[in-house]
């Protein structure tokens, strides 16, 4: 079984198109999206339309939830979010708000006797950051009932073994924080011998197109630069 895991597209249709092109080349069995389809970027409706058109299995992210609420429910009240949250809420079509509202918060799969849990932030909270070397990550992996935890939210891809369990962060398709403006996602493959293979993919795309769109729409320069530089 070969699964592509994407997340944190954040209204960036150009990076999503490029990532899906690469995924199609990988000949995966299915694609799972870990949420945050919207927020920050200027194409929330286009992103959701593509996810729906491709019938991609998807869960809800913290920014998705906050946009539905039109409140700082699960995002920080920052200068950028004070622009991005109301802009996205007003831009988003009602049918797409309904779509986001009805997404599940997690997905559990059992593949070749491997139990896999897919979440956005952590199994505990949708907006909890699980960095690979932090104490909370170690605690969660120790108590995890599943064999594999696949998450996102940090926008930084990583794979780490915790004794007999595997922690995977698939990174961010649309708004990376790796110091480069490239889309990242992961390929998760479970073979017949019960072995789990993980590959992090980093894909360049024409990021100057989204920079141009955001500039035309008069998005804050600090927000535009975060897409341009691949930083917070």
mmCIF file of N, CA and C in Angstrom, residues 42-148:
data_model
loop_
_atom_site.group_PDB
_atom_site.id
_atom_site.type_symbol
_atom_site.label_atom_id
_atom_site.label_comp_id
_atom_site.label_asym_id
_atom_site.label_seq_id
_atom_site.Cartn_x
_atom_site.Cartn_y
_atom_site.Cartn_z
ATOM 1 N N UNK A 42 -4.037 33.181 -1.295
ATOM 2 C CA UNK A 42 -5.155 33.866 -1.945
ATOM 3 C C UNK A 42 -6.132 32.984 -2.722
ATOM 4 N N UNK A 43 -5.956 31.635 -2.653
ATOM 5 C CA UNK A 43 -6.793 30.764 -3.485
ATOM 6 C C UNK A 43 -7.529 29.691 -2.662
ATOM 7 N N UNK A 44 -8.243 30.060 -1.617
ATOM 8 C CA UNK A 44 -8.895 29.033 -0.791
ATOM 9 C C UNK A 44 -9.973 28.248 -1.535
ATOM 10 N N UNK A 45 -10.771 28.910 -2.340
ATOM 11 C CA UNK A 45 -11.835 28.212 -3.067
ATOM 12 C C UNK A 45 -11.273 27.277 -4.130
ATOM 13 N N UNK A 46 -10.225 27.715 -4.802
ATOM 14 C CA UNK A 46 -9.610 26.891 -5.838
ATOM 15 C C UNK A 46 -8.974 25.643 -5.244
ATOM 16 N N UNK A 47 -8.339 25.795 -4.087
ATOM 17 C CA UNK A 47 -7.715 24.646 -3.419
ATOM 18 C C UNK A 47 -8.770 23.620 -3.017
ATOM 19 N N UNK A 48 -9.833 24.072 -2.376
ATOM 20 C CA UNK A 48 -10.884 23.150 -1.945
ATOM 21 C C UNK A 48 -11.529 22.474 -3.154
ATOM 22 N N UNK A 49 -11.747 23.232 -4.225
ATOM 23 C CA UNK A 49 -12.336 22.658 -5.438
ATOM 24 C C UNK A 49 -11.470 21.530 -5.986
ATOM 25 N N UNK A 50 -10.164 21.712 -5.965
ATOM 26 C CA UNK A 50 -9.278 20.672 -6.488
ATOM 27 C C UNK A 50 -9.250 19.448 -5.579
ATOM 28 N N UNK A 51 -9.231 19.659 -4.284
ATOM 29 C CA UNK A 51 -9.268 18.546 -3.333
ATOM 30 C C UNK A 51 -10.549 17.737 -3.527
ATOM 31 N N UNK A 52 -11.649 18.427 -3.691
ATOM 32 C CA UNK A 52 -12.940 17.753 -3.878
ATOM 33 C C UNK A 52 -13.006 17.067 -5.237
ATOM 34 N N UNK A 53 -12.502 17.714 -6.258
ATOM 35 C CA UNK A 53 -12.539 17.145 -7.613
ATOM 36 C C UNK A 53 -11.715 15.864 -7.689
ATOM 37 N N UNK A 54 -10.614 15.838 -6.948
ATOM 38 C CA UNK A 54 -9.753 14.645 -6.947
ATOM 39 C C UNK A 54 -10.211 13.600 -5.931
ATOM 40 N N UNK A 55 -11.276 13.888 -5.205
ATOM 41 C CA UNK A 55 -11.793 12.967 -4.171
ATOM 42 C C UNK A 55 -10.711 12.571 -3.165
ATOM 43 N N UNK A 56 -9.928 13.557 -2.750
ATOM 44 C CA UNK A 56 -8.849 13.301 -1.799
ATOM 45 C C UNK A 56 -9.414 13.229 -0.385
ATOM 46 N N UNK A 57 -9.092 12.164 0.305
ATOM 47 C CA UNK A 57 -9.512 12.001 1.699
ATOM 48 C C UNK A 57 -8.844 13.087 2.530
ATOM 49 N N UNK A 58 -9.619 13.769 3.366
ATOM 50 C CA UNK A 58 -9.097 14.960 4.029
ATOM 51 C C UNK A 58 -9.614 15.071 5.461
ATOM 52 N N UNK A 59 -8.773 15.577 6.350
ATOM 53 C CA UNK A 59 -9.206 15.915 7.703
ATOM 54 C C UNK A 59 -9.100 17.426 7.896
ATOM 55 N N UNK A 60 -9.586 17.888 9.018
ATOM 56 C CA UNK A 60 -9.673 19.319 9.312
ATOM 57 C C UNK A 60 -8.398 19.808 10.008
ATOM 58 N N UNK A 61 -7.915 20.985 9.594
ATOM 59 C CA UNK A 61 -6.777 21.599 10.246
ATOM 60 C C UNK A 61 -7.186 22.710 11.193
ATOM 61 N N UNK A 62 -6.243 23.235 11.945
ATOM 62 C CA UNK A 62 -6.561 24.284 12.914
ATOM 63 C C UNK A 62 -6.979 25.591 12.240
ATOM 64 N N UNK A 63 -6.362 25.910 11.100
ATOM 65 C CA UNK A 63 -6.751 27.146 10.405
ATOM 66 C C UNK A 63 -8.123 26.978 9.749
ATOM 67 N N UNK A 64 -8.383 25.786 9.231
ATOM 68 C CA UNK A 64 -9.712 25.509 8.681
ATOM 69 C C UNK A 64 -10.787 25.751 9.735
ATOM 70 N N UNK A 65 -10.554 25.232 10.933
ATOM 71 C CA UNK A 65 -11.514 25.362 12.028
ATOM 72 C C UNK A 65 -11.720 26.821 12.411
ATOM 73 N N UNK A 66 -10.630 27.573 12.485
ATOM 74 C CA UNK A 66 -10.715 28.986 12.868
ATOM 75 C C UNK A 66 -11.448 29.807 11.822
ATOM 76 N N UNK A 67 -11.251 29.467 10.553
ATOM 77 C CA UNK A 67 -11.955 30.192 9.482
ATOM 78 C C UNK A 67 -13.454 29.906 9.543
ATOM 79 N N UNK A 68 -13.813 28.665 9.821
ATOM 80 C CA UNK A 68 -15.236 28.328 9.975
ATOM 81 C C UNK A 68 -15.861 29.166 11.095
ATOM 82 N N UNK A 69 -15.131 29.277 12.209
ATOM 83 C CA UNK A 69 -15.621 30.038 13.364
ATOM 84 C C UNK A 69 -15.511 31.544 13.157
ATOM 85 N N UNK A 70 -14.617 31.959 12.250
ATOM 86 C CA UNK A 70 -14.242 33.373 12.092
ATOM 87 C C UNK A 70 -13.761 33.954 13.420
ATOM 88 N N UNK A 71 -13.008 33.138 14.138
ATOM 89 C CA UNK A 71 -12.433 33.519 15.430
ATOM 90 C C UNK A 71 -11.026 32.943 15.538
ATOM 91 N N UNK A 72 -10.287 33.440 16.517
ATOM 92 C CA UNK A 72 -8.947 32.892 16.765
ATOM 93 C C UNK A 72 -9.071 31.615 17.608
ATOM 94 N N UNK A 73 -9.885 30.687 17.140
ATOM 95 C CA UNK A 73 -10.166 29.468 17.900
ATOM 96 C C UNK A 73 -8.900 28.639 18.120
ATOM 97 N N UNK A 74 -8.172 28.397 17.020
ATOM 98 C CA UNK A 74 -6.996 27.535 17.098
ATOM 99 C C UNK A 74 -5.801 28.130 16.367
ATOM 100 N N UNK A 75 -5.811 29.462 16.174
ATOM 101 C CA UNK A 75 -4.654 30.144 15.598
ATOM 102 C C UNK A 75 -4.274 31.304 16.499
ATOM 103 N N UNK A 76 -3.045 31.744 16.360
ATOM 104 C CA UNK A 76 -2.559 32.853 17.183
ATOM 105 C C UNK A 76 -3.109 34.181 16.657
ATOM 106 N N UNK A 77 -3.336 35.095 17.559
ATOM 107 C CA UNK A 77 -3.802 36.433 17.179
ATOM 108 C C UNK A 77 -2.587 37.293 16.866
ATOM 109 N N UNK A 78 -2.170 37.251 15.616
ATOM 110 C CA UNK A 78 -0.981 37.970 15.168
ATOM 111 C C UNK A 78 -1.357 39.024 14.137
ATOM 112 N N UNK A 79 -0.385 39.834 13.777
ATOM 113 C CA UNK A 79 -0.599 40.868 12.760
ATOM 114 C C UNK A 79 -1.029 40.240 11.433
ATOM 115 N N UNK A 80 -0.369 39.146 11.050
ATOM 116 C CA UNK A 80 -0.705 38.479 9.785
ATOM 117 C C UNK A 80 -2.091 37.854 9.849
ATOM 118 N N UNK A 81 -2.396 37.178 10.949
ATOM 119 C CA UNK A 81 -3.707 36.532 11.073
ATOM 120 C C UNK A 81 -4.848 37.539 11.168
ATOM 121 N N UNK A 82 -4.551 38.724 11.677
ATOM 122 C CA UNK A 82 -5.599 39.757 11.747
ATOM 123 C C UNK A 82 -6.025 40.195 10.346
ATOM 124 N N UNK A 83 -5.141 39.980 9.371
ATOM 125 C CA UNK A 83 -5.516 40.191 7.969
ATOM 126 C C UNK A 83 -6.061 38.904 7.353
ATOM 127 N N UNK A 84 -5.334 37.807 7.540
ATOM 128 C CA UNK A 84 -5.631 36.563 6.828
ATOM 129 C C UNK A 84 -6.955 35.928 7.236
ATOM 130 N N UNK A 85 -7.277 35.940 8.527
ATOM 131 C CA UNK A 85 -8.498 35.274 8.998
ATOM 132 C C UNK A 85 -9.755 35.907 8.399
ATOM 133 N N UNK A 86 -9.996 37.219 8.571
ATOM 134 C CA UNK A 86 -11.212 37.802 7.983
ATOM 135 C C UNK A 86 -11.216 37.772 6.463
ATOM 136 N N UNK A 87 -10.032 37.933 5.837
ATOM 137 C CA UNK A 87 -9.973 37.904 4.373
ATOM 138 C C UNK A 87 -10.428 36.542 3.857
ATOM 139 N N UNK A 88 -9.902 35.469 4.479
ATOM 140 C CA UNK A 88 -10.260 34.112 4.036
ATOM 141 C C UNK A 88 -11.729 33.818 4.311
ATOM 142 N N UNK A 89 -12.213 34.232 5.474
ATOM 143 C CA UNK A 89 -13.618 34.000 5.819
ATOM 144 C C UNK A 89 -14.536 34.670 4.799
ATOM 145 N N UNK A 90 -14.230 35.892 4.422
ATOM 146 C CA UNK A 90 -15.059 36.625 3.467
ATOM 147 C C UNK A 90 -14.928 36.089 2.045
ATOM 148 N N UNK A 91 -13.763 35.562 1.714
ATOM 149 C CA UNK A 91 -13.506 35.043 0.367
ATOM 150 C C UNK A 91 -14.134 33.668 0.143
ATOM 151 N N UNK A 92 -14.219 32.887 1.207
ATOM 152 C CA UNK A 92 -14.627 31.489 1.091
ATOM 153 C C UNK A 92 -16.115 31.361 0.789
ATOM 154 N N UNK A 93 -16.443 30.559 -0.214
ATOM 155 C CA UNK A 93 -17.845 30.308 -0.558
ATOM 156 C C UNK A 93 -18.508 29.494 0.545
ATOM 157 N N UNK A 94 -19.812 29.671 0.699
ATOM 158 C CA UNK A 94 -20.549 28.990 1.760
ATOM 159 C C UNK A 94 -20.456 27.477 1.631
ATOM 160 N N UNK A 95 -20.512 26.974 0.407
ATOM 161 C CA UNK A 95 -20.428 25.522 0.213
ATOM 162 C C UNK A 95 -19.074 24.981 0.666
ATOM 163 N N UNK A 96 -18.035 25.800 0.543
ATOM 164 C CA UNK A 96 -16.702 25.371 0.975
ATOM 165 C C UNK A 96 -16.529 25.470 2.488
ATOM 166 N N UNK A 97 -17.200 26.439 3.102
ATOM 167 C CA UNK A 97 -17.227 26.486 4.570
ATOM 168 C C UNK A 97 -17.910 25.239 5.111
ATOM 169 N N UNK A 98 -18.992 24.854 4.473
ATOM 170 C CA UNK A 98 -19.726 23.641 4.874
ATOM 171 C C UNK A 98 -18.838 22.408 4.719
ATOM 172 N N UNK A 99 -18.094 22.354 3.622
ATOM 173 C CA UNK A 99 -17.178 21.236 3.383
ATOM 174 C C UNK A 99 -16.144 21.131 4.503
ATOM 175 N N UNK A 100 -15.519 22.258 4.849
ATOM 176 C CA UNK A 100 -14.502 22.259 5.902
ATOM 177 C C UNK A 100 -15.100 21.876 7.255
ATOM 178 N N UNK A 101 -16.269 22.413 7.526
ATOM 179 C CA UNK A 101 -16.912 22.171 8.824
ATOM 180 C C UNK A 101 -17.202 20.701 9.056
ATOM 181 N N UNK A 102 -17.447 19.963 7.998
ATOM 182 C CA UNK A 102 -17.848 18.571 8.125
ATOM 183 C C UNK A 102 -16.714 17.567 7.917
ATOM 184 N N UNK A 103 -15.489 18.060 7.845
ATOM 185 C CA UNK A 103 -14.342 17.153 7.759
ATOM 186 C C UNK A 103 -14.088 16.500 9.113
ATOM 187 N N UNK A 104 -13.607 15.254 9.135
ATOM 188 C CA UNK A 104 -13.244 14.607 10.405
ATOM 189 C C UNK A 104 -11.966 15.207 10.977
ATOM 190 N N UNK A 105 -11.698 14.931 12.238
ATOM 191 C CA UNK A 105 -10.491 15.460 12.892
ATOM 192 C C UNK A 105 -9.319 14.485 12.840
ATOM 193 N N UNK A 106 -9.577 13.247 12.469
ATOM 194 C CA UNK A 106 -8.491 12.263 12.374
ATOM 195 C C UNK A 106 -8.939 11.106 11.481
ATOM 196 N N UNK A 107 -7.975 10.308 11.058
ATOM 197 C CA UNK A 107 -8.240 9.099 10.278
ATOM 198 C C UNK A 107 -7.381 7.980 10.853
ATOM 199 N N UNK A 108 -7.963 6.811 11.041
ATOM 200 C CA UNK A 108 -7.229 5.634 11.508
ATOM 201 C C UNK A 108 -7.312 4.545 10.445
ATOM 202 N N UNK A 109 -6.159 3.973 10.112
ATOM 203 C CA UNK A 109 -6.113 2.888 9.141
ATOM 204 C C UNK A 109 -5.349 1.704 9.719
ATOM 205 N N UNK A 110 -5.699 0.521 9.254
ATOM 206 C CA UNK A 110 -4.972 -0.697 9.595
ATOM 207 C C UNK A 110 -4.541 -1.341 8.289
ATOM 208 N N UNK A 111 -3.243 -1.264 7.991
ATOM 209 C CA UNK A 111 -2.713 -1.748 6.725
ATOM 210 C C UNK A 111 -1.640 -2.791 6.989
ATOM 211 N N UNK A 112 -1.853 -3.989 6.509
ATOM 212 C CA UNK A 112 -0.909 -5.100 6.704
ATOM 213 C C UNK A 112 -0.499 -5.193 8.174
ATOM 214 N N UNK A 113 -1.482 -5.152 9.051
ATOM 215 C CA UNK A 113 -1.283 -5.259 10.504
ATOM 216 C C UNK A 113 -0.538 -4.073 11.119
ATOM 217 N N UNK A 114 -0.407 -3.002 10.385
ATOM 218 C CA UNK A 114 0.164 -1.776 10.938
ATOM 219 C C UNK A 114 -0.964 -0.778 11.192
ATOM 220 N N UNK A 115 -1.060 -0.309 12.431
ATOM 221 C CA UNK A 115 -2.070 0.685 12.769
ATOM 222 C C UNK A 115 -1.476 2.078 12.573
ATOM 223 N N UNK A 116 -2.179 2.903 11.796
ATOM 224 C CA UNK A 116 -1.673 4.228 11.446
ATOM 225 C C UNK A 116 -2.711 5.280 11.813
ATOM 226 N N UNK A 117 -2.266 6.303 12.528
ATOM 227 C CA UNK A 117 -3.141 7.401 12.918
ATOM 228 C C UNK A 117 -2.709 8.666 12.191
ATOM 229 N N UNK A 118 -3.653 9.315 11.512
ATOM 230 C CA UNK A 118 -3.404 10.560 10.795
ATOM 231 C C UNK A 118 -4.113 11.695 11.528
ATOM 232 N N UNK A 119 -3.362 12.716 11.933
ATOM 233 C CA UNK A 119 -3.935 13.885 12.608
ATOM 234 C C UNK A 119 -3.309 15.140 12.010
ATOM 235 N N UNK A 120 -3.868 16.302 12.357
ATOM 236 C CA UNK A 120 -3.258 17.544 11.886
ATOM 237 C C UNK A 120 -2.156 17.989 12.843
ATOM 238 N N UNK A 121 -2.507 18.269 14.085
ATOM 239 C CA UNK A 121 -1.516 18.711 15.068
ATOM 240 C C UNK A 121 -0.972 17.546 15.867
ATOM 241 N N UNK A 122 -1.778 17.078 16.839
ATOM 242 C CA UNK A 122 -1.415 15.918 17.646
ATOM 243 C C UNK A 122 -2.674 15.106 17.919
ATOM 244 N N UNK A 123 -2.548 13.906 18.466
ATOM 245 C CA UNK A 123 -3.744 13.140 18.830
ATOM 246 C C UNK A 123 -4.570 13.822 19.920
ATOM 247 N N UNK A 124 -3.965 14.752 20.641
ATOM 248 C CA UNK A 124 -4.648 15.436 21.745
ATOM 249 C C UNK A 124 -5.370 16.703 21.311
ATOM 250 N N UNK A 125 -4.660 17.556 20.562
ATOM 251 C CA UNK A 125 -5.183 18.879 20.204
ATOM 252 C C UNK A 125 -4.833 19.181 18.746
ATOM 253 N N UNK A 126 -5.779 19.784 18.041
ATOM 254 C CA UNK A 126 -5.604 20.045 16.617
ATOM 255 C C UNK A 126 -4.477 21.030 16.319
ATOM 256 N N UNK A 127 -4.147 21.903 17.283
ATOM 257 C CA UNK A 127 -3.107 22.910 17.031
ATOM 258 C C UNK A 127 -1.867 22.722 17.904
ATOM 259 N N UNK A 128 -1.651 21.507 18.392
ATOM 260 C CA UNK A 128 -0.435 21.232 19.170
ATOM 261 C C UNK A 128 0.723 20.943 18.227
ATOM 262 N N UNK A 129 1.844 21.631 18.456
ATOM 263 C CA UNK A 129 3.038 21.410 17.641
ATOM 264 C C UNK A 129 3.808 20.200 18.159
ATOM 265 N N UNK A 130 4.093 19.259 17.269
ATOM 266 C CA UNK A 130 4.920 18.105 17.619
ATOM 267 C C UNK A 130 6.242 18.203 16.856
ATOM 268 N N UNK A 131 7.205 18.875 17.468
ATOM 269 C CA UNK A 131 8.550 18.899 16.896
ATOM 270 C C UNK A 131 9.289 17.636 17.326
ATOM 271 N N UNK A 132 10.157 17.158 16.452
ATOM 272 C CA UNK A 132 10.713 15.807 16.615
ATOM 273 C C UNK A 132 11.460 15.584 17.921
ATOM 274 N N UNK A 133 12.105 16.605 18.466
ATOM 275 C CA UNK A 133 12.930 16.419 19.667
ATOM 276 C C UNK A 133 12.301 16.978 20.940
ATOM 277 N N UNK A 134 11.051 17.408 20.868
ATOM 278 C CA UNK A 134 10.404 17.991 22.041
ATOM 279 C C UNK A 134 9.827 16.920 22.967
ATOM 280 N N UNK A 135 9.716 17.282 24.231
ATOM 281 C CA UNK A 135 9.252 16.340 25.250
ATOM 282 C C UNK A 135 7.817 15.887 24.991
ATOM 283 N N UNK A 136 6.965 16.814 24.555
ATOM 284 C CA UNK A 136 5.566 16.427 24.322
ATOM 285 C C UNK A 136 5.442 15.396 23.203
ATOM 286 N N UNK A 137 6.311 15.480 22.208
ATOM 287 C CA UNK A 137 6.308 14.496 21.125
ATOM 288 C C UNK A 137 6.696 13.120 21.653
ATOM 289 N N UNK A 138 7.727 13.078 22.484
ATOM 290 C CA UNK A 138 8.171 11.820 23.078
ATOM 291 C C UNK A 138 7.083 11.196 23.943
ATOM 292 N N UNK A 139 6.407 12.023 24.713
ATOM 293 C CA UNK A 139 5.329 11.528 25.578
ATOM 294 C C UNK A 139 4.173 10.955 24.767
ATOM 295 N N UNK A 140 3.811 11.652 23.718
ATOM 296 C CA UNK A 140 2.709 11.182 22.873
ATOM 297 C C UNK A 140 3.083 9.876 22.170
ATOM 298 N N UNK A 141 4.292 9.785 21.683
ATOM 299 C CA UNK A 141 4.711 8.558 21.001
ATOM 300 C C UNK A 141 4.805 7.380 21.963
ATOM 301 N N UNK A 142 5.170 7.646 23.198
ATOM 302 C CA UNK A 142 5.249 6.587 24.202
ATOM 303 C C UNK A 142 3.869 6.018 24.514
ATOM 304 N N UNK A 143 2.872 6.879 24.562
ATOM 305 C CA UNK A 143 1.517 6.446 24.918
ATOM 306 C C UNK A 143 0.664 6.077 23.709
ATOM 307 N N UNK A 144 1.219 6.242 22.509
ATOM 308 C CA UNK A 144 0.461 6.000 21.280
ATOM 309 C C UNK A 144 0.084 4.526 21.152
ATOM 310 N N UNK A 145 -1.181 4.269 20.872
ATOM 311 C CA UNK A 145 -1.645 2.898 20.675
ATOM 312 C C UNK A 145 -1.324 2.369 19.281
ATOM 313 N N UNK A 146 -1.177 3.284 18.344
ATOM 314 C CA UNK A 146 -0.892 2.885 16.970
ATOM 315 C C UNK A 146 0.609 2.672 16.752
ATOM 316 N N UNK A 147 0.941 2.106 15.598
ATOM 317 C CA UNK A 147 2.347 1.865 15.240
ATOM 318 C C UNK A 147 2.976 3.087 14.580
ATOM 319 N N UNK A 148 2.160 3.868 13.890
ATOM 320 C CA UNK A 148 2.658 5.023 13.133
ATOM 321 C C UNK A 148 1.757 6.228 13.394
#
